[in-house]
């Protein structure tokens, strides 16, 4: 366990008038927590109701716009005065904070969640929020023997995105040598590669970051790609990961050598030079959405103008005043279309199916100075704010995705799911007045049957501009001057952007990975049927670990950053098993792997995204969900907290 999470705060020097104004920007539940930390007095919790989660529609349904947590402006004003009182006493003490015992901390958790917690859930929160400043997710090799063994355990990490940089940081902290292989010239993974107009994350930035390395300087609540890339680049620099990275280099093949119990990893750099690295373990952090997939349309090679994938947007491309086509209406297109609608002379959007969108007025909102002030200066505010974002994204939604076998409506999978469908329908209807357009943009499949997108109104507003046309006729061909649809119309354009997704069902593609007895990973997986125990380990491939592997994508379970930390935690403790036991390798038992994946398939099949009535990128060509984790995030956290020796064969 590493103690580098103490909540350091800057001194509060602003006067009450300035503070009072800034408080209106802040999260009310987190303010209540900060009051207790500054005062040591929990009586404030008895004067106000516990916070509750609400969507945008519910927040304004009663006539008065409620603030985060369901508080009225009058309640918030009273809480602000209590904050000012607590700050005054805190400053008078010179910035010292009272010690809170475990009972008080438990009371804070219960209040913030709005209900009594079982011990498992409280442990889960304690680790995530780390009020005690102890980072429980790193690997600390305590003895000299373990440290020496660690120094002789070289690891190769494939991929320098969120997961790869995290693995490098953790291995470096433990003193384990590693080499990170990155195919690009910089770090950041998908955030390095995707730089299309409007590219941003759809998870709040303050929770889309490492738990041990908060960023209080996000410019937007949902940051743009360049800012996210810069965050991971800074983390890599600060923790020395760059020094271990080979840029512009790809892994061509990895082969397990049984005699030496090592992986022989063949890499090729940008000049075509090959090298072979020897590793005791390989960590794949290549991601699921990193190989662009162009559509299979007749004539795609005949177009006269620029034709490109959204994930490989040409640098310096100027489409102002041009006639532009966007093929696709998923997450990337959802962000691209409003941007192009502002500058293109004509924008034609080709939609195969519409998207459900979750109302989020703050999706493009800048982080105010008050919020930045609080994150830096209010004791423990940043920790509780991160937890609030995290908690409200994982609770209260999961049950709405589960299929009720008795439910009989193709537009939803249960009564709870239908309730959400009606709320999301009302949101879309509130923005579209044209009945013909409404019919095109209103989904007829269940919510969560495909990826739900964050919406602040800009997408549907863009579709209603005079220079924008939404086409739902199927595409039959691409011709030199445009796109031909099934109704015979040729839509003439100057450029075509294909927002058509990735090879999401081809994990570790296109590397050739060979395990025990010459088994090919591609053959074992049948190319598009990836399976792994916990999404991390694979039978016949000893000491191979995956981050963001098969069935680990999150739909309703919070930030992928948390998931990556759970996976790296498991990998680190697996390596510890090997070092402590003097083992050369660990290989997951086939029966353990199969039993786990049977459970994954069973639960996924009973969700909206696994329901037989929908098609999506979560499924492979056979209809099996290969992308998504079907469990609650607390369950997956528990599964990955400590590997079980009985699940593996050691040699």
PDB file of C-alpha atoms in Angstrom, residues 24 28 47-49 64 66-67 70-81:
ATOM      1  CA  UNK A  24     -23.162  28.425  -6.211  1.00  0.00           C
ATOM      2  CA  UNK A  28     -24.018  20.532  -2.611  1.00  0.00           C
ATOM      3  CA  UNK A  47     -30.415  19.488   9.356  1.00  0.00           C
ATOM      4  CA  UNK A  48     -30.663  18.495   5.702  1.00  0.00           C
ATOM      5  CA  UNK A  49     -32.012  15.532   3.749  1.00  0.00           C
ATOM      6  CA  UNK A  64     -38.487  24.728  -9.085  1.00  0.00           C
ATOM      7  CA  UNK A  66     -33.445  21.556  -8.062  1.00  0.00           C
ATOM      8  CA  UNK A  67     -29.678  21.478  -7.651  1.00  0.00           C
ATOM      9  CA  UNK A  70     -32.155  17.255  -5.087  1.00  0.00           C
ATOM     10  CA  UNK A  71     -31.567  20.352  -2.940  1.00  0.00           C
ATOM     11  CA  UNK A  72     -33.586  23.531  -3.366  1.00  0.00           C
ATOM     12  CA  UNK A  73     -31.837  26.879  -3.792  1.00  0.00           C
ATOM     13  CA  UNK A  74     -33.058  27.873  -0.320  1.00  0.00           C
ATOM     14  CA  UNK A  75     -31.468  24.776   1.203  1.00  0.00           C
ATOM     15  CA  UNK A  76     -28.264  25.400  -0.746  1.00  0.00           C
ATOM     16  CA  UNK A  77     -28.132  29.001   0.520  1.00  0.00           C
ATOM     17  CA  UNK A  78     -28.366  27.764   4.123  1.00  0.00           C
ATOM     18  CA  UNK A  79     -25.658  25.180   3.485  1.00  0.00           C
ATOM     19  CA  UNK A  80     -23.448  27.900   2.009  1.00  0.00           C
ATOM     20  CA  UNK A  81     -23.690  29.885   5.226  1.00  0.00           C
TER      21      UNK A  81
END
